[in-house]
Short mmCIF file of C-alpha atoms in Angstrom, two decimals:
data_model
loop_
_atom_site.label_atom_id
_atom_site.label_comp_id
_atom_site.label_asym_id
_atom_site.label_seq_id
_atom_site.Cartn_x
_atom_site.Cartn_y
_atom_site.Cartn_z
CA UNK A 1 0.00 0.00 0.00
CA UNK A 2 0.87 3.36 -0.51
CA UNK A 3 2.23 5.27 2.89
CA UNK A 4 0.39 8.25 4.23
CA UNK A 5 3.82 10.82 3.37
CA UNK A 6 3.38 9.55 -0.08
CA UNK A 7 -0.29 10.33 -0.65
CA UNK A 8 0.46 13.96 -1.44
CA UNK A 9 -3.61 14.72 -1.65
CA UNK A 10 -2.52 18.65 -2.30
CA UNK A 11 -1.76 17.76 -6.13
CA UNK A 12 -5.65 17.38 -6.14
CA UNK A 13 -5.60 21.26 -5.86
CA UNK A 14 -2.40 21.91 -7.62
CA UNK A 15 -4.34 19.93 -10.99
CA UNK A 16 -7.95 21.69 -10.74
CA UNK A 17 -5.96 25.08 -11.14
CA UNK A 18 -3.75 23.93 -13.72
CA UNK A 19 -6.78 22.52 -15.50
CA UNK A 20 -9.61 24.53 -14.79
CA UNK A 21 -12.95 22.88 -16.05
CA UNK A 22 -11.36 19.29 -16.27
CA UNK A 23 -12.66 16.64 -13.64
CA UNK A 24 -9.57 15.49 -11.33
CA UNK A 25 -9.49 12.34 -9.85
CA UNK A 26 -8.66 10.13 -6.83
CA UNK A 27 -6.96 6.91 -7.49
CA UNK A 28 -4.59 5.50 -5.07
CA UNK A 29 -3.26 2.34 -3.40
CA UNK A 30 -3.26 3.71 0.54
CA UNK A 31 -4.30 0.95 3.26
CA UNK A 32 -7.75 -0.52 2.53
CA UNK A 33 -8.16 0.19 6.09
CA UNK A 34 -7.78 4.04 5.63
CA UNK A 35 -11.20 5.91 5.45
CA UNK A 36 -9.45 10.02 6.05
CA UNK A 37 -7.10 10.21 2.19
CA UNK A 38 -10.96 9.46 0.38
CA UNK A 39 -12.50 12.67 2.71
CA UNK A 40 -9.46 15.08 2.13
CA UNK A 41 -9.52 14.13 -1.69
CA UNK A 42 -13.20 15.22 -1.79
CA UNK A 43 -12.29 18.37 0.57
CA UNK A 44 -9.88 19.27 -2.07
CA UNK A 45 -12.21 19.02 -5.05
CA UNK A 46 -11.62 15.51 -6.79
CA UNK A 47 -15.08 14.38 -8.52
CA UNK A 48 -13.65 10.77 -10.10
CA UNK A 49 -12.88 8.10 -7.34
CA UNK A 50 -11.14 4.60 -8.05
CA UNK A 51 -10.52 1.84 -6.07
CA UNK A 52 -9.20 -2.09 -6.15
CA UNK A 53 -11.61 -4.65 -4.93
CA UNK A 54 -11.20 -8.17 -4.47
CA UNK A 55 -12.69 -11.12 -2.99
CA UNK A 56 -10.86 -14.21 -1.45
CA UNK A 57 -11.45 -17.19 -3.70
CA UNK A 58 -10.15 -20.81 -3.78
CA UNK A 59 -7.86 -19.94 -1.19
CA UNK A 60 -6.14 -17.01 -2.97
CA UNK A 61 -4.76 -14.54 -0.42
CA UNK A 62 -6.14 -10.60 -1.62
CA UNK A 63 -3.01 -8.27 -2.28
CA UNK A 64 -2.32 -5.73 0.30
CA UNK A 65 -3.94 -2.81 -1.53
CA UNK A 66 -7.31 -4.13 -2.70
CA UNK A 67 -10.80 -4.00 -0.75
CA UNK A 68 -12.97 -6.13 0.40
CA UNK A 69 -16.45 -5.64 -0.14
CA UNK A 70 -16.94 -4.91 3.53
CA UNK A 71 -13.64 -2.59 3.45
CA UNK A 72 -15.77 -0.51 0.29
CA UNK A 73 -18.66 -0.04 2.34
CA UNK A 74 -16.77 2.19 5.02
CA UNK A 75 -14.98 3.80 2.06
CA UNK A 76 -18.39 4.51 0.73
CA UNK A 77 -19.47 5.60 3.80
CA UNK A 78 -16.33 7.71 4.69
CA UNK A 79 -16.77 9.43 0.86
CA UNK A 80 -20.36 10.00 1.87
CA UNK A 81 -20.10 11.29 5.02
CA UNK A 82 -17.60 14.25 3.61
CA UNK A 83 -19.59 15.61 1.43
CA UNK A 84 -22.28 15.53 3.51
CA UNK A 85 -19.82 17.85 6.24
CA UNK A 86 -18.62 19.88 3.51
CA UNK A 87 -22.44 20.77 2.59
CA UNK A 88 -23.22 23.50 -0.16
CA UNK A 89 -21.16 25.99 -2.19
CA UNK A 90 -23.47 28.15 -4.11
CA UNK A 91 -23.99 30.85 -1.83
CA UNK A 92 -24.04 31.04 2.49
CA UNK A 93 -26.21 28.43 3.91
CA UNK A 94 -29.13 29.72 5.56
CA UNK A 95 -28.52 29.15 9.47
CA UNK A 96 -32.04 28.40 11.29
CA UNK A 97 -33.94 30.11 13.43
CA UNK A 98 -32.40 28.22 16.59
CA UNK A 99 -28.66 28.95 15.38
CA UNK A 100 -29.40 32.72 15.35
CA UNK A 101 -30.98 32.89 18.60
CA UNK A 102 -28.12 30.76 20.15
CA UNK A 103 -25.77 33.20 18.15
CA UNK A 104 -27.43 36.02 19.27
CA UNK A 105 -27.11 34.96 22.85
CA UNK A 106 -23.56 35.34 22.37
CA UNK A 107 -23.33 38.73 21.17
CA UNK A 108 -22.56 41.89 22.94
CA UNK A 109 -25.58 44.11 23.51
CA UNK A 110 -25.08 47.98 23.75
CA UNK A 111 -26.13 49.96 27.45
CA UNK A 112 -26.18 53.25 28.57
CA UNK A 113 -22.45 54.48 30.30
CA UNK A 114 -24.87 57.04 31.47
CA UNK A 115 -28.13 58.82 31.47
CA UNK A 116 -29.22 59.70 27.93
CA UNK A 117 -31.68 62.29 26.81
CA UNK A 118 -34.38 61.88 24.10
CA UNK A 119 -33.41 63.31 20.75
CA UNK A 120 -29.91 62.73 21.44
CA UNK A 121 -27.94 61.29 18.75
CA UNK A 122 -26.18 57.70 19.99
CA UNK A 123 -22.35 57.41 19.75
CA UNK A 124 -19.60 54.93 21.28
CA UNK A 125 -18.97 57.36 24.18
CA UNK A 126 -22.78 57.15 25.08
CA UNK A 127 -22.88 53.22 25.34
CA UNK A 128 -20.85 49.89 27.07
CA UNK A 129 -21.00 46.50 25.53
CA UNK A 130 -22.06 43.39 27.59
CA UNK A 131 -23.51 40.18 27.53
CA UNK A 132 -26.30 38.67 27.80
CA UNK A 133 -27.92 40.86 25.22
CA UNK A 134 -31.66 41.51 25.37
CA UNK A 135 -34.44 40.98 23.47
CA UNK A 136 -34.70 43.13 20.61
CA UNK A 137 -31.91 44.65 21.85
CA UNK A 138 -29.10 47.14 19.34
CA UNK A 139 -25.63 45.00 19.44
CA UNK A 140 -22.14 45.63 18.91
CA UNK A 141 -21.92 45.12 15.92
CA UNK A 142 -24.51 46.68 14.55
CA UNK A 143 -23.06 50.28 15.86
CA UNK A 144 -21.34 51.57 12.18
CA UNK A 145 -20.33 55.10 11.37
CA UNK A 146 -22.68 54.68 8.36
CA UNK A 147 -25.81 54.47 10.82
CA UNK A 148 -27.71 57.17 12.78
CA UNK A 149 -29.30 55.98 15.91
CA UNK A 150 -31.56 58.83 17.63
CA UNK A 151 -33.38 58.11 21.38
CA UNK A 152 -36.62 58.70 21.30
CA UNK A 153 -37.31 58.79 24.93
CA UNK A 154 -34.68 58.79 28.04
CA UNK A 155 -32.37 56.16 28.92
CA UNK A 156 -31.50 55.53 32.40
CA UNK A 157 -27.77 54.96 33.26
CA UNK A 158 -27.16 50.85 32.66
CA UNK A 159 -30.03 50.09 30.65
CA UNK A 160 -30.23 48.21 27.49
CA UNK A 161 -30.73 50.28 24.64
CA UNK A 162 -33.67 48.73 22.13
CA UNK A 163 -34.11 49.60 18.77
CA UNK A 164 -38.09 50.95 20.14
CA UNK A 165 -36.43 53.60 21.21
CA UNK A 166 -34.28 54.83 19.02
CA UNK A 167 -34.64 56.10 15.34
CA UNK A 168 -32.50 54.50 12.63
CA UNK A 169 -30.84 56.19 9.79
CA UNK A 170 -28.42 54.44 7.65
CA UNK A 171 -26.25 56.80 5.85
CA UNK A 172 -24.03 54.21 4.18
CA UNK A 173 -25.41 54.68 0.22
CA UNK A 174 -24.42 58.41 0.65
CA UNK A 175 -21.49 58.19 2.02
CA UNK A 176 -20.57 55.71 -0.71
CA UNK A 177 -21.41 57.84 -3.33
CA UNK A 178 -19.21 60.40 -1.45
CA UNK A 179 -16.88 58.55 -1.68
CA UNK A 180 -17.07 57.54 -5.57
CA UNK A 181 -17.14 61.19 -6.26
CA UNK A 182 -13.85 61.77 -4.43
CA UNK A 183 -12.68 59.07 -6.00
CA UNK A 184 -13.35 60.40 -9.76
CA UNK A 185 -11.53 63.80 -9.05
CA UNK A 186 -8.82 62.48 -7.71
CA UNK A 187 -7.80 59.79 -10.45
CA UNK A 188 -8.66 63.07 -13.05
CA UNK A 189 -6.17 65.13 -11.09
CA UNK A 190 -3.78 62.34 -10.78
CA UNK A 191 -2.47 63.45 -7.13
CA UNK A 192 -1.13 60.71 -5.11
CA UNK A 193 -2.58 59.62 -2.00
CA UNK A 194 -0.73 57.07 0.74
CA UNK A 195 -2.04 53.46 0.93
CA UNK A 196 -4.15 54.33 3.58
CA UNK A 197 -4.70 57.96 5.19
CA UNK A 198 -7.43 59.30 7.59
CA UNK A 199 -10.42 61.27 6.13
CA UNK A 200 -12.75 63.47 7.70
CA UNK A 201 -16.08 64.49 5.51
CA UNK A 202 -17.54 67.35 6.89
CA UNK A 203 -21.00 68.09 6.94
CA UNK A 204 -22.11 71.58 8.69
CA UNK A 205 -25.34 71.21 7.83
CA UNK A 206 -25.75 67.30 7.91
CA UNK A 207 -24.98 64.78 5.09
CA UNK A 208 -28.35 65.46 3.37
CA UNK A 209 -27.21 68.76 2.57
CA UNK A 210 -23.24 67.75 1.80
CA UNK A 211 -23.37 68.58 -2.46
CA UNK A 212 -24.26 72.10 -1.10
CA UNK A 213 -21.91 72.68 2.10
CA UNK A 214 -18.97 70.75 3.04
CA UNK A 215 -15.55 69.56 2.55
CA UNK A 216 -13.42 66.33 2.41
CA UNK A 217 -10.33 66.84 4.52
CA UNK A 218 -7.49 64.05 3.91
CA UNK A 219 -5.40 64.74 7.77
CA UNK A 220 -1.76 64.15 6.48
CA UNK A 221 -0.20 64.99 9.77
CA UNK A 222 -0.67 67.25 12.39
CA UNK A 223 2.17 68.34 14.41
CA UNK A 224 4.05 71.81 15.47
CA UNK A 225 3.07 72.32 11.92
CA UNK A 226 -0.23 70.61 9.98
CA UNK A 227 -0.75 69.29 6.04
CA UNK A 228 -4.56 68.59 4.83
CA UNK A 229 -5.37 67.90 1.44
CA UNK A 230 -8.78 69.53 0.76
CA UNK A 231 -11.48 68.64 -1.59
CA UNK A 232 -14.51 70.77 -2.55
CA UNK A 233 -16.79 68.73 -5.17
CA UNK A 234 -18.60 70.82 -8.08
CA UNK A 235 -20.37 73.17 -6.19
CA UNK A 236 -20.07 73.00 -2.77
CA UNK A 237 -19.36 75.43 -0.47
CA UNK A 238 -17.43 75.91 2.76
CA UNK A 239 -18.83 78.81 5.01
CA UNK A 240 -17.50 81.53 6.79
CA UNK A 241 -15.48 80.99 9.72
CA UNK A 242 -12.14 81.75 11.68
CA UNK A 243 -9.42 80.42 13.43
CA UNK A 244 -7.86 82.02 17.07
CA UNK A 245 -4.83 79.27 17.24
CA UNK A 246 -4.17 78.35 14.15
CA UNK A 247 -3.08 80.48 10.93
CA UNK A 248 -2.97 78.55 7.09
CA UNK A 249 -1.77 78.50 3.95
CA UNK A 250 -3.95 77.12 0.63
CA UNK A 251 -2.58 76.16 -2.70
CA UNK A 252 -4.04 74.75 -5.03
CA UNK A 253 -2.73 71.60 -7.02
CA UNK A 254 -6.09 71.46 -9.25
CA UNK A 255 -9.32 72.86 -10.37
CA UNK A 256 -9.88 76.24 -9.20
CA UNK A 257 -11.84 77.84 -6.08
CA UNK A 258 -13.24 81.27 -4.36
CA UNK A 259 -11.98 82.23 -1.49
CA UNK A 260 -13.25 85.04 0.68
CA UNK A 261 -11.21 86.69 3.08
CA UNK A 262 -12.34 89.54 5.10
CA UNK A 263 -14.85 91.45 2.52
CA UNK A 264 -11.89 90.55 -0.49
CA UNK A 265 -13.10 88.13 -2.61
CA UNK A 266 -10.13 85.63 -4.99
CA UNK A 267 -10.17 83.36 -7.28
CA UNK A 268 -7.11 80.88 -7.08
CA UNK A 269 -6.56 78.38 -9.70
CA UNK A 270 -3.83 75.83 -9.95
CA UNK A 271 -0.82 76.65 -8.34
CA UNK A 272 -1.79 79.47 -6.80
CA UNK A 273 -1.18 80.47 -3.07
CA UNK A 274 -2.85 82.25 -0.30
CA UNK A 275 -2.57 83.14 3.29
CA UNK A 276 -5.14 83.32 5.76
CA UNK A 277 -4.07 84.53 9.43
CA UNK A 278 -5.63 83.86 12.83
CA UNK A 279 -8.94 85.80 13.57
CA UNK A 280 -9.35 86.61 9.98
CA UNK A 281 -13.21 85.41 8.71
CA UNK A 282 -13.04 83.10 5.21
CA UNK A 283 -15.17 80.97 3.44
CA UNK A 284 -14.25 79.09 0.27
CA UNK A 285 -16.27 77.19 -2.52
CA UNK A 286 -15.50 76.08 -6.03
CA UNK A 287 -17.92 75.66 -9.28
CA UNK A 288 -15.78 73.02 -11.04
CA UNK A 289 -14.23 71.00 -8.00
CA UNK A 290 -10.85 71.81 -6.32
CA UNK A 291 -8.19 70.26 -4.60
CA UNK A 292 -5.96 71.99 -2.50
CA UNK A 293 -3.37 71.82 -0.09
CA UNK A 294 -3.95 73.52 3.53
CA UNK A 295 -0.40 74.01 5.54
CA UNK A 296 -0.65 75.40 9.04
CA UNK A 297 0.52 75.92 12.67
CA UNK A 298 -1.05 73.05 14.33
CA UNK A 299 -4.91 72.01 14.00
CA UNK A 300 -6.87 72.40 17.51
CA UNK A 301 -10.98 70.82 17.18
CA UNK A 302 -11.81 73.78 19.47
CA UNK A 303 -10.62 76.49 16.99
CA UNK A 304 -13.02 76.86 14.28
CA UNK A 305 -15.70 79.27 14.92
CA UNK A 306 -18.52 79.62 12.44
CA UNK A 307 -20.37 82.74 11.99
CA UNK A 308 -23.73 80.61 11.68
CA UNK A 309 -24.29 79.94 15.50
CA UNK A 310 -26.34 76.66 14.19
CA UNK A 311 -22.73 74.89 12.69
CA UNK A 312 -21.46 75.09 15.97
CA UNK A 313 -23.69 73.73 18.16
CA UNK A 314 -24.41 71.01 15.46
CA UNK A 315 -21.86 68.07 17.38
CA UNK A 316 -22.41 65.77 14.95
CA UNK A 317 -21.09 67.52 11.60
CA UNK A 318 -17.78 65.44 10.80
CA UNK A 319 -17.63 62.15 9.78
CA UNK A 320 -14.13 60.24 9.99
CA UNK A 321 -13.33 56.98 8.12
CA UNK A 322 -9.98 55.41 6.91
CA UNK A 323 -9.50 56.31 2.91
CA UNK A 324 -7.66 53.48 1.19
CA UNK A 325 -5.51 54.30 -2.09
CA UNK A 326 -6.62 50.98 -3.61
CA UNK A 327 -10.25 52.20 -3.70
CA UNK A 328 -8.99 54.41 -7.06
CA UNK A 329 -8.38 51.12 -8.61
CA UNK A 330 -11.43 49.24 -7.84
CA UNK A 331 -15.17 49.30 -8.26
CA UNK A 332 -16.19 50.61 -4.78
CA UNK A 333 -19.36 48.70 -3.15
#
C-alpha cells in the first residue's frame, strides 16, 4: 500500500488550477483500512474516485492494496459522510432560526455608560457593551459610522438600549457615493494619495445637505506644523469661519476655487497660493471642484468658529473613516 507521506492529496488542488474545467481524480493504493485520504480528496475538489476490490477465492490470499467488499462499504461511507460535512457551495447556507438565537445569545448588547436624553444622537462614548444581550436589543456590531441611531425617549444609566427607542438612519449609500465622487476627481487630477490615510467628511449642515456645504479633509499629519489635502466637489461650499490658534496656507494643485477673506473676494486656480491669518473670517467654494493643499501651525478641534451659531452647536457635523488608495483602482461597493 501506498504510505500516508506519499499520498500527497494537495496535487488534487495543484491539478484543478492547472486545468480549470477538467474533472480530477482520486486513485490510489493507501491501506484498505484508511477511510481520512478518500475525505481530504473530496475536501480538495476531486469528482472521479477509483478503487481495487477483491474477494478471497479458492484460497487465494487478496493483495495488500485491494478491498474487500466490507472494506468498500466504510470507504463509501467515509466518501459520503464528507460531502455531507462539507455541505453547499453556491452561496451562504441559511442558518435556522435556533442557530441565530443561540448566536445572538452570544453577542454583545449595547447599554447606557450614562443617562441619555431623548433626541440625542447615539455614539460609542454614550454606550458599554455586555452580555447577555436583550431581546430586541441594538448589538455591537450593529453600531457603524454609516448608521444614525436617535433616542426617542430617556435612557436611564445601565439600561439596554432597544431599537423601540431609538430612530434608525443608515447613511451608508451616501457616504458611498461620497466617496465615488472623491474618487473620480482624484484619479482626473492624478495626485497621489498614501495606501491608507485618515479622512474626515464634513457636513455643517448634515450629510443630506453635503453637495451644497462641506468639505473632504485628507489629515496628512498634524504636528508643530499641519498638512490637509482639501477637496470641494462641483459646487459646494465651505462657510464663513475663523481660526484664534491656528493660521494657514492654501494652494491649489487642481481645479480652481473662491476664497473670501475679510470682505476681499479671490479666485485661485492651480498653483496658486494664499494666506489666511488667525482671527481673519473666510469661506471658500469652487464651481468646477478643487483640490488643495492647507499648511498650518497646528490644528486644535476647538478652533473653528462659524459665523452661523447653528454649525457650531451642530456636534455631529464630521464624519471620519480610513481612505484606502486601492479604492482608485477598484469598483467601490
Amino acid at each position: 500500500p501506498t504510505k500516508e507521506e506519499n499520498l500527497q492529496l494537495n496535487q488534487i488542488s495543484l491539478l484543478r488550477q492547472r486545468y480549470v474545467g477538467i474533472p480530477v481524480g482520486f486513485s490510489t493504493h493507501e491501506d484498505p483500512n484508511n477511510t481520512d485520504a478518500i475525505k481530504i480528496a473530496i475536501a480538495q475538489g476531486a469528482k472521479v474516485f477509483e478503487r481495487h476490490v477483491d474477494v478471497e477465492d479458492s484460497g487465494d490470499k487478496i493483495n495488500a492494496y485491494s478491498s474487500t467488499p466490507e472494506q468498500i462499504d466504510k470507504w463509501l461511507s467515509s466518501a459520503q459522510l464528507a460531502f455531507k460535512m462539507l455541505g453547499t457551495k453556491i452561496g451562504r447556507y441559511p442558518i435556522t432560526e435556533k442557530e441565530a438565537e443561540d448566536l445572538r445569545g452570544l453577542k454583545r448588547g449595547i447599554f447606557a455608560k450614562s443617562s441619555l436624553k431623548k433626541g440625542q444622537r447615539l455614539t460609542l462614548n454614550d454606550v458599554f457593551f455586555a452580555i447577555p444581550c436583550q431581546k430586541n436589543q441594538i448589538l455591537a456590531n450593529d453600531m457603524s459610522k454609516y448608521i444614525e441611531y436617535t433616542l426617542t425617549e430617556d435612557i436611564e444609566v445601565n439600561k439596554a438600549i432597544t431599537f423601540d427607542v431609538v430612530t434608525v438612519k443608515d447613511q451608508r449609500e451616501k457616504i458611498l457615493k461620497i466617496i465615488k465622487d472623491l474618487k473620480n476627481i482624484i484619479l482626473t487630477s492624478r495626485i497621489a494619495l498614501p495606501e491608507k490615510i485618515e479622512l474626515e467628511l464634513s457636513h455643517h449642515y448634515g450629510l443630506d445637505r453635503f453637495e451644497e456645504y462641506g468639505a473632504s479633509i485628507f489629515n496628512c499629519v498634524n504636528r508643530e506644523y499641519c498638512k490637509k489635502l482639501i477637496i470641494l466637489l462641483p459646487g459646494q461650499k465651505h462657510p464663513i469661519h475663523h481660526h484664534l490658534k491656528k493660521e494657514e496656507t492654501f494652494q491649489v494643485l487642481f481645479g480652481s476655487m473662491t476664497v473670501k477673506v475679510g470682505n476681499e473676494r479671490r479666485l485661485l486656480k492651480s498653483g496658486d497660493i494664499l494666506t489666511i491669518e488667525r482671527g481673519i473670517n473666510h469661506d471658500f467654494s469652487s464651481q468646477e471642484g478643487v483640490i488643495f493643499e492647507e499648511i498650518s501651525t497646528t490644528h486644535y478641534m476647538d478652533d473653528s468658529f462659524y459665523q452661523d451659531e447653528e454649525i457650531s452647536k451642530n456636534s455631529y457635523r464630521k464624519t471620519e473613516l480610513t481612505f484606502r488608495s486601492v479604492w482608485l483602482s477598484e469598483d467601490i461597493k
